[in-house]
CSV table of C-alpha atoms in Angstrom, one decimal:
chain,number,residue,atom,x,y,z
A,1258,UNK,CA,-32.9,156.7,36.3
A,1259,UNK,CA,-30.6,158.0,33.2
A,1260,UNK,CA,-29.8,160.7,32.4
A,1261,UNK,CA,-31.5,162.6,28.9
A,1262,UNK,CA,-27.7,164.1,26.9
A,1263,UNK,CA,-27.8,167.9,27.4
A,1264,UNK,CA,-29.8,168.1,30.6
A,1265,UNK,CA,-28.2,169.2,34.1
A,1266,UNK,CA,-28.2,167.8,37.0
A,1267,UNK,CA,-30.6,168.7,38.8
A,1268,UNK,CA,-30.3,171.0,42.3
A,1269,UNK,CA,-30.8,169.8,45.2
A,1270,UNK,CA,-33.4,170.8,47.5
A,1271,UNK,CA,-31.6,173.7,50.0
A,1272,UNK,CA,-32.2,172.1,53.9
A,1273,UNK,CA,-34.9,174.7,55.8
A,1274,UNK,CA,-34.8,175.6,59.1
A,1275,UNK,CA,-38.0,173.5,59.6
A,1276,UNK,CA,-36.4,170.7,58.7
A,1277,UNK,CA,-33.2,171.1,62.0
A,1278,UNK,CA,-35.9,171.4,63.9
A,1279,UNK,CA,-38.3,168.4,63.5
A,1280,UNK,CA,-34.7,166.9,63.8
A,1281,UNK,CA,-33.2,168.1,66.7
A,1282,UNK,CA,-36.6,166.2,69.3
A,1283,UNK,CA,-35.3,163.5,68.1
A,1284,UNK,CA,-31.3,164.1,68.2
A,1285,UNK,CA,-31.5,166.1,71.9
A,1286,UNK,CA,-33.7,163.0,73.0
A,1287,UNK,CA,-31.7,160.4,73.0
A,1288,UNK,CA,-27.9,162.4,72.8
A,1289,UNK,CA,-28.3,165.0,76.0
A,1290,UNK,CA,-28.4,163.4,79.3
A,1291,UNK,CA,-30.8,165.0,81.4
A,1292,UNK,CA,-30.6,165.4,84.8
A,1293,UNK,CA,-32.2,164.4,87.6
A,1294,UNK,CA,-34.4,167.0,89.8
A,1295,UNK,CA,-32.8,166.6,93.1
A,1296,UNK,CA,-29.6,167.1,91.0
A,1297,UNK,CA,-30.5,170.5,89.7
A,1298,UNK,CA,-32.0,171.8,92.8
A,1299,UNK,CA,-28.3,170.8,95.4
A,1300,UNK,CA,-26.0,172.3,91.9
A,1301,UNK,CA,-26.2,175.8,93.5
A,1302,UNK,CA,-25.2,174.8,96.3
A,1303,UNK,CA,-22.0,174.0,95.8
A,1304,UNK,CA,-21.5,177.3,94.5
A,1305,UNK,CA,-18.6,179.7,96.4
A,1306,UNK,CA,-18.7,182.1,95.8
A,1307,UNK,CA,-21.6,185.4,94.6
A,1308,UNK,CA,-20.2,186.1,91.3
A,1309,UNK,CA,-20.6,183.0,89.2
A,1310,UNK,CA,-23.7,182.3,91.9
A,1311,UNK,CA,-25.5,185.9,89.7
A,1312,UNK,CA,-23.8,184.2,86.2
A,1313,UNK,CA,-25.6,181.1,86.7
A,1314,UNK,CA,-29.3,182.8,88.1
A,1315,UNK,CA,-29.1,185.0,85.1
A,1316,UNK,CA,-28.3,182.2,82.4
A,1317,UNK,CA,-32.6,181.0,82.1
A,1318,UNK,CA,-35.7,182.0,84.9
A,1319,UNK,CA,-34.8,178.1,86.3
A,1320,UNK,CA,-31.6,179.1,88.1
A,1321,UNK,CA,-32.9,182.3,88.8
A,1322,UNK,CA,-36.2,181.8,90.4
A,1323,UNK,CA,-34.3,178.6,92.5
A,1324,UNK,CA,-31.1,181.0,94.0
A,1325,UNK,CA,-33.7,184.6,94.6
A,1326,UNK,CA,-35.5,182.2,96.7
A,1327,UNK,CA,-35.6,182.9,100.0
A,1328,UNK,CA,-35.9,179.3,101.5
A,1329,UNK,CA,-32.3,178.9,99.3
A,1330,UNK,CA,-30.5,182.3,101.1
A,1331,UNK,CA,-30.9,181.1,103.9
A,1332,UNK,CA,-29.4,178.2,103.5
A,1333,UNK,CA,-26.6,179.4,101.8
A,1334,UNK,CA,-25.7,181.4,104.9
A,1335,UNK,CA,-26.0,178.2,106.6
A,1336,UNK,CA,-24.3,175.1,104.6
A,1337,UNK,CA,-21.1,176.4,106.1
A,1338,UNK,CA,-21.5,174.5,109.6
A,1339,UNK,CA,-18.1,173.1,108.5
A,1340,UNK,CA,-16.3,176.8,108.9
A,1341,UNK,CA,-16.3,176.7,105.3
A,1342,UNK,CA,-15.5,180.5,104.5
A,1343,UNK,CA,-16.5,182.8,101.5
A,1344,UNK,CA,-13.1,184.8,101.3
A,1345,UNK,CA,-14.8,187.5,99.1
A,1346,UNK,CA,-17.6,188.1,101.6
A,1347,UNK,CA,-15.0,190.5,103.2
A,1348,UNK,CA,-14.3,193.4,100.8
A,1349,UNK,CA,-11.7,195.4,103.0
A,1350,UNK,CA,-11.6,197.8,105.5
A,1351,UNK,CA,-12.8,201.0,107.4
A,1352,UNK,CA,-11.0,203.5,109.4
A,1353,UNK,CA,-10.5,206.7,111.0
A,1354,UNK,CA,-7.9,208.7,109.0
A,1355,UNK,CA,-5.9,210.8,111.4
A,1356,UNK,CA,-4.5,213.4,108.7
A,1357,UNK,CA,-5.1,216.6,110.2
A,1358,UNK,CA,-7.3,219.3,107.4
A,1359,UNK,CA,-6.9,222.6,107.8
A,1360,UNK,CA,-7.0,224.6,110.9
A,1361,UNK,CA,-10.8,226.0,110.9
A,1362,UNK,CA,-12.0,222.6,110.7
A,1363,UNK,CA,-10.8,221.4,113.9
A,1364,UNK,CA,-9.9,224.7,116.3
A,1365,UNK,CA,-12.9,224.3,118.0
A,1366,UNK,CA,-12.3,220.4,119.4
A,1367,UNK,CA,-10.0,219.3,121.1
A,1368,UNK,CA,-9.2,216.3,119.4
A,1369,UNK,CA,-6.9,217.4,117.1
A,1370,UNK,CA,-5.3,214.9,115.4
A,1371,UNK,CA,-8.7,212.4,114.3
A,1372,UNK,CA,-10.9,214.8,112.2
A,1373,UNK,CA,-11.9,213.5,108.7
A,1374,UNK,CA,-14.1,211.4,107.5
A,1375,UNK,CA,-13.9,207.1,107.4
A,1376,UNK,CA,-12.3,206.0,104.6
A,1377,UNK,CA,-11.8,202.5,103.7
A,1378,UNK,CA,-9.1,200.2,102.5
A,1379,UNK,CA,-9.9,197.9,99.5
A,1380,UNK,CA,-9.1,194.5,100.5
A,1381,UNK,CA,-8.6,193.6,96.4
A,1382,UNK,CA,-5.8,196.8,96.6
A,1383,UNK,CA,-3.5,194.6,99.1
A,1384,UNK,CA,-1.1,192.7,97.7
A,1385,UNK,CA,0.3,189.6,98.7
A,1386,UNK,CA,3.3,189.5,101.1
A,1387,UNK,CA,5.9,188.0,99.9
A,1388,UNK,CA,9.0,187.8,102.8
A,1389,UNK,CA,10.2,191.1,104.1
A,1390,UNK,CA,8.8,192.3,100.6
A,1391,UNK,CA,6.2,195.4,102.5
A,1392,UNK,CA,3.3,195.3,100.4
A,1393,UNK,CA,1.3,199.0,99.4
A,1394,UNK,CA,-2.0,200.1,99.0
A,1395,UNK,CA,-1.5,200.7,95.4
A,1396,UNK,CA,-4.6,202.6,95.3
A,1397,UNK,CA,-5.7,205.9,97.4
A,1398,UNK,CA,-8.3,204.3,100.5
A,1399,UNK,CA,-11.7,205.9,99.2
A,1400,UNK,CA,-13.9,208.4,101.4
A,1401,UNK,CA,-16.3,207.1,102.8
A,1402,UNK,CA,-18.8,210.1,101.2
A,1403,UNK,CA,-17.2,208.5,97.6
A,1404,UNK,CA,-20.1,205.9,98.7
A,1405,UNK,CA,-22.4,208.3,100.0
A,1406,UNK,CA,-22.9,211.1,98.1
A,1407,UNK,CA,-23.7,214.3,100.0
A,1408,UNK,CA,-21.9,213.2,103.6
A,1409,UNK,CA,-18.9,215.6,102.6
A,1410,UNK,CA,-16.8,216.8,106.5
A,1411,UNK,CA,-20.9,216.0,108.0
A,1412,UNK,CA,-19.1,212.7,109.3
A,1413,UNK,CA,-15.9,214.3,110.3
A,1414,UNK,CA,-14.5,213.1,113.7
A,1415,UNK,CA,-16.5,210.1,112.7
A,1416,UNK,CA,-14.8,206.9,113.9
A,1417,UNK,CA,-16.5,203.1,112.4
A,1418,UNK,CA,-16.4,201.5,116.5
A,1419,UNK,CA,-18.8,198.2,114.8
A,1420,UNK,CA,-20.0,196.8,111.5
A,1421,UNK,CA,-22.6,193.6,110.9
A,1422,UNK,CA,-23.9,192.3,106.8
A,1423,UNK,CA,-23.7,195.3,104.9
A,1424,UNK,CA,-23.9,198.0,107.9
A,1425,UNK,CA,-21.5,200.0,109.3
A,1426,UNK,CA,-21.3,202.0,113.0
A,1427,UNK,CA,-20.2,205.1,113.1
A,1428,UNK,CA,-19.2,207.1,117.0
A,1429,UNK,CA,-18.4,210.5,117.1
A,1430,UNK,CA,-17.7,211.4,121.0
A,1431,UNK,CA,-19.4,214.4,122.5
A,1432,UNK,CA,-17.1,216.6,125.1
A,1433,UNK,CA,-17.4,219.1,127.9
A,1434,UNK,CA,-14.9,222.0,127.8
A,1435,UNK,CA,-13.1,220.6,130.3
A,1436,UNK,CA,-11.9,217.7,128.1
A,1437,UNK,CA,-14.6,214.6,129.5
A,1438,UNK,CA,-16.5,212.4,127.7
A,1439,UNK,CA,-20.1,213.3,127.9
A,1440,UNK,CA,-22.3,211.6,124.9
A,1441,UNK,CA,-21.8,209.4,122.4
A,1442,UNK,CA,-23.0,210.9,118.8
A,1443,UNK,CA,-24.0,207.7,116.3
A,1444,UNK,CA,-25.3,206.9,113.1
A,1445,UNK,CA,-26.0,203.6,111.3
A,1446,UNK,CA,-25.4,204.3,107.2
A,1447,UNK,CA,-25.2,201.2,104.6
A,1448,UNK,CA,-22.3,201.9,101.7
A,1449,UNK,CA,-23.7,199.3,99.1
A,1450,UNK,CA,-26.6,200.6,99.0
A,1451,UNK,CA,-25.8,204.6,99.7
A,1452,UNK,CA,-28.9,204.6,102.9
A,1453,UNK,CA,-27.9,206.6,106.4
A,1454,UNK,CA,-29.6,206.3,109.3
A,1455,UNK,CA,-29.6,209.3,111.5
A,1456,UNK,CA,-30.2,207.9,115.2
A,1457,UNK,CA,-30.8,209.7,118.3
A,1458,UNK,CA,-28.2,211.2,120.5
A,1459,UNK,CA,-27.5,208.6,123.5
A,1460,UNK,CA,-29.0,211.1,126.1
A,1461,UNK,CA,-26.3,209.0,128.5
A,1462,UNK,CA,-22.9,208.8,129.4
A,1463,UNK,CA,-20.8,206.4,126.8
A,1464,UNK,CA,-21.3,202.6,127.6
A,1465,UNK,CA,-18.9,199.9,127.7
A,1466,UNK,CA,-19.7,198.2,124.4
A,1467,UNK,CA,-21.6,198.3,121.5
A,1468,UNK,CA,-22.8,195.6,118.9
A,1469,UNK,CA,-24.6,195.6,115.8
A,1470,UNK,CA,-27.2,193.0,115.3
A,1471,UNK,CA,-29.0,192.5,112.0
A,1472,UNK,CA,-31.6,190.4,111.3
A,1473,UNK,CA,-33.1,189.1,107.1
A,1474,UNK,CA,-36.9,190.2,106.8
A,1475,UNK,CA,-39.3,188.9,104.3
A,1476,UNK,CA,-42.5,189.7,104.3
A,1477,UNK,CA,-46.4,189.0,103.4
A,1478,UNK,CA,-45.4,188.6,99.6
A,1479,UNK,CA,-41.5,187.2,99.6
A,1480,UNK,CA,-40.1,190.4,99.2
A,1481,UNK,CA,-36.9,190.7,101.4
A,1482,UNK,CA,-35.4,192.6,103.3
A,1483,UNK,CA,-32.8,193.7,105.9
A,1484,UNK,CA,-33.1,195.8,109.8
A,1485,UNK,CA,-31.4,195.9,112.5
A,1486,UNK,CA,-30.8,196.8,116.1
A,1487,UNK,CA,-28.2,198.3,117.5
A,1488,UNK,CA,-27.5,197.5,121.4
A,1489,UNK,CA,-25.3,199.4,124.3
A,1490,UNK,CA,-24.4,198.0,126.9
A,1491,UNK,CA,-23.2,199.4,130.1
A,1492,UNK,CA,-21.6,196.8,132.6
A,1493,UNK,CA,-22.3,197.8,136.2
A,1494,UNK,CA,-19.2,197.5,138.5
A,1495,UNK,CA,-18.4,194.4,136.9
A,1496,UNK,CA,-21.5,192.6,137.0
A,1497,UNK,CA,-24.6,194.0,135.2
A,1498,UNK,CA,-25.8,194.3,131.8
A,1499,UNK,CA,-28.1,197.0,131.2
A,1500,UNK,CA,-28.8,197.4,127.9
A,1501,UNK,CA,-30.6,199.7,126.0
A,1502,UNK,CA,-30.8,198.6,122.6
A,1503,UNK,CA,-32.1,200.9,118.9
A,1504,UNK,CA,-34.1,199.5,116.5
A,1505,UNK,CA,-34.9,200.3,113.3
A,1506,UNK,CA,-37.9,199.0,112.9
A,1507,UNK,CA,-39.0,201.5,115.4
A,1508,UNK,CA,-36.6,204.2,114.9
A,1509,UNK,CA,-36.3,204.8,119.2
A,1510,UNK,CA,-33.8,204.0,122.1
A,1511,UNK,CA,-35.8,201.6,124.7
A,1512,UNK,CA,-34.2,200.4,127.6
A,1513,UNK,CA,-34.7,196.6,128.7
A,1514,UNK,CA,-36.7,197.0,132.2
A,1515,UNK,CA,-34.0,193.7,133.4
A,1516,UNK,CA,-30.6,193.7,134.5
A,1517,UNK,CA,-28.3,190.2,134.6
A,1518,UNK,CA,-26.0,189.4,136.5
A,1519,UNK,CA,-22.9,188.1,135.4
A,1520,UNK,CA,-21.8,185.2,137.3
A,1521,UNK,CA,-19.8,186.0,140.5
A,1522,UNK,CA,-16.3,184.1,140.4
A,1523,UNK,CA,-15.9,186.0,136.9
A,1524,UNK,CA,-15.0,189.3,134.9
A,1525,UNK,CA,-15.4,190.1,131.7
A,1526,UNK,CA,-12.6,190.9,129.4
A,1527,UNK,CA,-12.1,194.3,127.4
A,1528,UNK,CA,-12.1,192.4,123.8
A,1529,UNK,CA,-14.2,194.0,120.9
A,1530,UNK,CA,-17.4,190.9,121.5
A,1531,UNK,CA,-18.6,188.7,118.6
A,1532,UNK,CA,-22.9,189.0,117.2
A,1533,UNK,CA,-24.7,187.7,115.9
A,1534,UNK,CA,-28.7,186.1,115.8
A,1535,UNK,CA,-29.6,188.2,118.5
A,1536,UNK,CA,-27.3,186.8,121.0
A,1537,UNK,CA,-23.2,189.1,121.8
A,1538,UNK,CA,-20.2,186.9,123.7
A,1539,UNK,CA,-17.4,187.4,125.1
A,1540,UNK,CA,-15.1,186.1,126.7
A,1541,UNK,CA,-14.4,186.0,131.1
A,1542,UNK,CA,-12.0,185.9,133.5
A,1543,UNK,CA,-11.9,184.2,136.8
A,1544,UNK,CA,-11.4,186.2,139.6
A,1545,UNK,CA,-9.5,182.9,141.5
A,1546,UNK,CA,-7.5,181.2,138.7
A,1547,UNK,CA,-6.6,184.9,136.9
A,1548,UNK,CA,-7.4,182.9,133.9
A,1549,UNK,CA,-9.8,182.7,130.4
A,1550,UNK,CA,-12.2,180.3,132.0
A,1551,UNK,CA,-15.4,180.9,130.0
A,1552,UNK,CA,-18.2,182.6,126.9
A,1553,UNK,CA,-20.5,185.0,128.7
A,1554,UNK,CA,-23.6,184.7,126.6
A,1555,UNK,CA,-26.2,188.0,126.4
A,1556,UNK,CA,-29.6,186.5,124.6
A,1557,UNK,CA,-30.6,190.3,124.1
A,1558,UNK,CA,-34.1,188.9,123.3
A,1559,UNK,CA,-34.8,187.8,127.7
A,1560,UNK,CA,-31.7,189.7,128.9
A,1561,UNK,CA,-30.9,186.7,130.1
A,1562,UNK,CA,-26.8,185.1,129.9
A,1563,UNK,CA,-25.5,181.4,129.7
A,1564,UNK,CA,-22.3,180.2,130.2
A,1565,UNK,CA,-19.8,178.1,128.0
A,1566,UNK,CA,-16.4,176.7,129.6
A,1567,UNK,CA,-13.3,177.3,127.1
A,1568,UNK,CA,-11.7,173.9,125.6
A,1569,UNK,CA,-8.3,173.9,129.3
A,1570,UNK,CA,-5.9,174.9,126.3
A,1571,UNK,CA,-7.8,178.2,125.5
A,1572,UNK,CA,-7.2,178.4,129.5
A,1573,UNK,CA,-3.2,178.5,129.2
A,1574,UNK,CA,-4.0,181.8,126.2
A,1575,UNK,CA,-3.6,185.2,126.7
A,1576,UNK,CA,-5.3,186.7,123.6
A,1577,UNK,CA,-7.7,184.6,122.0
A,1578,UNK,CA,-10.9,185.6,119.4
A,1579,UNK,CA,-14.2,185.1,119.7
A,1580,UNK,CA,-16.1,185.0,115.9
A,1581,UNK,CA,-19.4,183.4,114.7
A,1582,UNK,CA,-19.9,181.4,111.8
A,1583,UNK,CA,-22.0,181.6,109.2
A,1584,UNK,CA,-24.1,179.1,110.9
A,1585,UNK,CA,-24.6,181.2,114.3
A,1586,UNK,CA,-22.2,178.9,116.6
A,1587,UNK,CA,-19.0,181.0,117.8
A,1588,UNK,CA,-15.2,180.1,117.0
A,1589,UNK,CA,-12.2,180.6,119.1
A,1590,UNK,CA,-9.0,181.2,117.4
A,1591,UNK,CA,-5.8,181.9,119.7
A,1592,UNK,CA,-2.0,181.2,119.0
A,1593,UNK,CA,0.2,179.1,120.0
A,1594,UNK,CA,3.7,179.6,120.2
A,1595,UNK,CA,3.5,181.2,115.5
A,1596,UNK,CA,0.6,178.0,115.7
A,1597,UNK,CA,-3.0,179.3,115.3
A,1598,UNK,CA,-5.3,176.6,116.7
A,1599,UNK,CA,-9.1,177.3,115.4
A,1600,UNK,CA,-12.5,176.0,118.0
A,1601,UNK,CA,-15.3,175.7,117.3
A,1602,UNK,CA,-18.9,175.3,119.4
A,1603,UNK,CA,-20.5,172.4,119.4
A,1604,UNK,CA,-24.0,173.9,120.8
A,1605,UNK,CA,-25.4,170.0,120.8
A,1606,UNK,CA,-22.8,169.2,123.0
A,1607,UNK,CA,-23.5,170.9,126.0
A,1608,UNK,CA,-21.5,173.5,127.4
A,1609,UNK,CA,-19.0,172.5,129.4
A,1610,UNK,CA,-14.7,171.6,127.6
A,1611,UNK,CA,-16.6,168.9,125.5
A,1612,UNK,CA,-18.5,171.0,124.2
A,1613,UNK,CA,-15.2,173.0,121.9
A,1614,UNK,CA,-13.7,170.7,118.9
A,1615,UNK,CA,-10.4,171.3,118.0
A,1616,UNK,CA,-11.5,172.5,113.8
A,1617,UNK,CA,-7.7,172.5,112.6
A,1618,UNK,CA,-4.3,173.8,113.7
A,1619,UNK,CA,-2.1,176.2,111.5
A,1620,UNK,CA,1.3,176.3,112.0
A,1621,UNK,CA,2.5,180.9,110.5
A,1622,UNK,CA,6.3,180.1,110.1
A,1623,UNK,CA,5.5,179.7,106.1
A,1624,UNK,CA,3.3,182.9,105.9
A,1625,UNK,CA,4.8,185.0,108.6
A,1626,UNK,CA,8.1,187.1,108.1
A,1627,UNK,CA,11.3,185.8,108.6
A,1628,UNK,CA,13.0,188.4,111.3
A,1629,UNK,CA,9.4,187.0,113.2
A,1630,UNK,CA,10.3,183.1,112.2
A,1631,UNK,CA,14.6,183.7,113.0
A,1632,UNK,CA,13.4,184.9,116.4
A,1633,UNK,CA,10.5,181.5,117.4
A,1634,UNK,CA,8.2,182.2,120.6
A,1635,UNK,CA,10.3,186.4,121.1
A,1636,UNK,CA,8.1,187.0,117.7
A,1637,UNK,CA,5.4,188.5,119.4
A,1638,UNK,CA,2.4,188.0,117.5
A,1639,UNK,CA,-1.1,189.1,118.1
A,1640,UNK,CA,-5.0,188.2,117.1
A,1641,UNK,CA,-6.8,191.5,116.9
A,1642,UNK,CA,-9.7,190.4,115.4
A,1643,UNK,CA,-11.8,187.7,113.5
A,1644,UNK,CA,-14.4,187.6,110.8
A,1645,UNK,CA,-16.5,183.5,110.9
A,1646,UNK,CA,-18.1,184.1,107.6
A,1647,UNK,CA,-15.0,185.6,105.3
A,1648,UNK,CA,-12.2,183.8,108.2
A,1649,UNK,CA,-10.5,186.2,107.5
A,1650,UNK,CA,-7.7,186.9,109.7
A,1651,UNK,CA,-6.3,190.7,111.4
A,1652,UNK,CA,-3.0,189.6,113.2
A,1653,UNK,CA,-0.8,192.7,114.7
A,1654,UNK,CA,3.3,192.2,114.0
A,1655,UNK,CA,5.3,193.9,116.5
A,1656,UNK,CA,8.0,196.4,113.7
A,1657,UNK,CA,5.8,195.4,111.0
A,1658,UNK,CA,2.5,196.2,111.5
A,1659,UNK,CA,-1.8,195.3,110.0
A,1660,UNK,CA,-0.8,191.4,108.2
A,1661,UNK,CA,-4.1,189.9,107.1
A,1662,UNK,CA,-3.8,186.0,107.0
A,1663,UNK,CA,-6.9,184.2,105.1
A,1664,UNK,CA,-8.1,180.3,107.2
A,1665,UNK,CA,-9.5,179.6,103.6
A,1666,UNK,CA,-6.5,179.7,100.8
A,1667,UNK,CA,-3.2,180.4,103.9
A,1668,UNK,CA,-2.0,183.6,102.2
A,1669,UNK,CA,-0.9,186.5,104.1
A,1670,UNK,CA,-1.1,190.2,103.2
A,1671,UNK,CA,0.3,193.5,104.0
A,1672,UNK,CA,-2.3,196.2,105.4
A,1673,UNK,CA,-0.2,198.8,105.7
A,1674,UNK,CA,-1.8,202.2,104.5
A,1675,UNK,CA,0.3,205.0,105.5
A,1676,UNK,CA,-3.2,206.3,108.0
A,1677,UNK,CA,-3.1,203.3,109.7
A,1678,UNK,CA,-0.8,203.8,111.5
A,1679,UNK,CA,-2.6,203.1,116.2
A,1680,UNK,CA,-3.8,198.9,116.7
A,1681,UNK,CA,-7.9,199.2,117.0
A,1682,UNK,CA,-8.9,201.6,114.9
A,1683,UNK,CA,-10.0,199.1,111.7
A,1684,UNK,CA,-13.0,198.1,111.4
A,1685,UNK,CA,-13.0,194.9,108.7
A,1686,UNK,CA,-16.5,195.4,106.6
A,1687,UNK,CA,-17.6,191.8,105.8
A,1688,UNK,CA,-21.4,191.1,103.8
A,1689,UNK,CA,-24.1,188.5,103.8
A,1690,UNK,CA,-24.9,186.0,100.2
A,1691,UNK,CA,-28.0,188.6,100.6
A,1692,UNK,CA,-26.2,191.9,99.5
A,1693,UNK,CA,-23.2,189.8,98.0
A,1694,UNK,CA,-25.6,188.4,95.0
A,1695,UNK,CA,-27.7,192.3,95.0
A,1696,UNK,CA,-24.4,194.0,94.5
A,1697,UNK,CA,-23.6,191.0,91.5
A,1698,UNK,CA,-26.9,192.7,89.8
A,1699,UNK,CA,-29.0,190.1,90.9
A,1700,UNK,CA,-32.0,191.3,92.4
A,1701,UNK,CA,-34.2,189.2,95.3
A,1702,UNK,CA,-37.4,189.9,94.5
A,1703,UNK,CA,-37.3,193.7,92.8
A,1704,UNK,CA,-37.1,194.7,96.8
A,1705,UNK,CA,-34.3,196.3,96.5
A,1706,UNK,CA,-34.9,198.9,93.4
A,1707,UNK,CA,-32.0,201.3,92.2
A,1708,UNK,CA,-32.8,205.1,92.2
A,1709,UNK,CA,-30.4,207.1,91.2
A,1710,UNK,CA,-27.6,207.9,93.6
A,1711,UNK,CA,-28.4,204.2,94.8
A,1712,UNK,CA,-27.0,203.2,91.6
A,1713,UNK,CA,-24.3,204.7,91.4
A,1714,UNK,CA,-23.1,203.8,94.7
A,1715,UNK,CA,-23.4,200.3,93.8
A,1716,UNK,CA,-21.8,200.9,90.1
A,1717,UNK,CA,-18.5,201.4,92.4
A,1718,UNK,CA,-19.7,198.6,94.3
A,1719,UNK,CA,-19.4,196.5,91.5
A,1720,UNK,CA,-16.4,197.1,90.3
A,1721,UNK,CA,-14.6,196.8,93.6
A,1722,UNK,CA,-16.6,193.7,94.3
A,1723,UNK,CA,-14.9,192.5,90.7
A,1724,UNK,CA,-11.7,193.0,91.9
A,1725,UNK,CA,-11.6,191.2,94.6
A,1726,UNK,CA,-12.7,187.8,93.4
A,1727,UNK,CA,-10.3,188.7,90.8
A,1728,UNK,CA,-8.1,188.7,94.2
A,1729,UNK,CA,-9.3,185.3,95.4
A,1730,UNK,CA,-9.7,183.9,92.8
A,1731,UNK,CA,-13.1,183.4,91.2
A,1732,UNK,CA,-14.5,181.9,88.5
């Protein structure tokens, strides 16, 4: 219609929120893509670090309920059937501080050089190794008392001997007036939660091996918690296995009435054992062939022994190491010159040499110090430790010390803390996915309730884990 002269133009009605709400459903219905539910369920399975999973879980209830489900967490642990390592599971290393303290502390103790409480070196503080430059720990190593308040000097003279899924075993050996070992004093703690478990004194002579086994328990309400079993093993006459187990559920030591006997032609190699899911495995020598031939596995539930024959390449090697993969399988790592070979055992193929599959062969020459590369096969490099979940390998290089090599991204770091000077005192601290998600603020079903002290400990670890994830390129 024509506007009368002198009249103003009609004002347009401002758009109201209700109008948008009416239009959005139609726009969403036709423009926003909808993913099928089976694809939605598969998305978290392709995320490779716990921090990203925690962020996804905090975005909406759908993702949170999916990720905190015990079934998903179990698949998450076992989905790395092809040993797809997760570097962020390794937070660092515990070691016994060998600095001398005040005379009042050690004057009544025979070993006067190793007395302070265990300390912790963060993995994130180990700089990358480049050429001939030595990386240094940027920040002073932390005492275990930083994470577990109130311990103080009570852990002096203890050294870390084993760790598994966030738990750490500490050991102190008692001695008589003549300096002879009498019995072991043990302690198990969880630095992530600030908990300490006092283990009854083991009223026996020190065993030959300790192994820590951790299980995740689900109660009738779906709450997830962890329990552990500490196993002490004596090997009599190099063939009889005597076992005593401590369970965190019962709080007591229990001796097994069964004493399995190792196969007559074999003897155990004095190296660290690989423990996982109720079994403990060792490498074995053959008396006849004078070389490595088998892996002996002790099943702690029924105290039975089983055997795996090693692949021919490993039998000609002097210092292979065993590890446990995320899905509970066995991994074998050994060096051939300056190359590392990684083998995995396929339980479906049997127990002979054909049951081992060569996964990959890694050339170390681009990662090792140039001096070692120049020496070639004369350069002395040995494997010390191997963690199958994070893919962390600890190397000892004569003249250069400890190095940390990551099988996931082929990075090399120098472990150059001034206090870490003697071999076999490093104890890698590798955590599991459940603890990893909890520490990044995803609490599973409320079962990991936090008190004040535990929250303080987790805040410290959350900061360290954040640095660790950033250093490993996590999104």
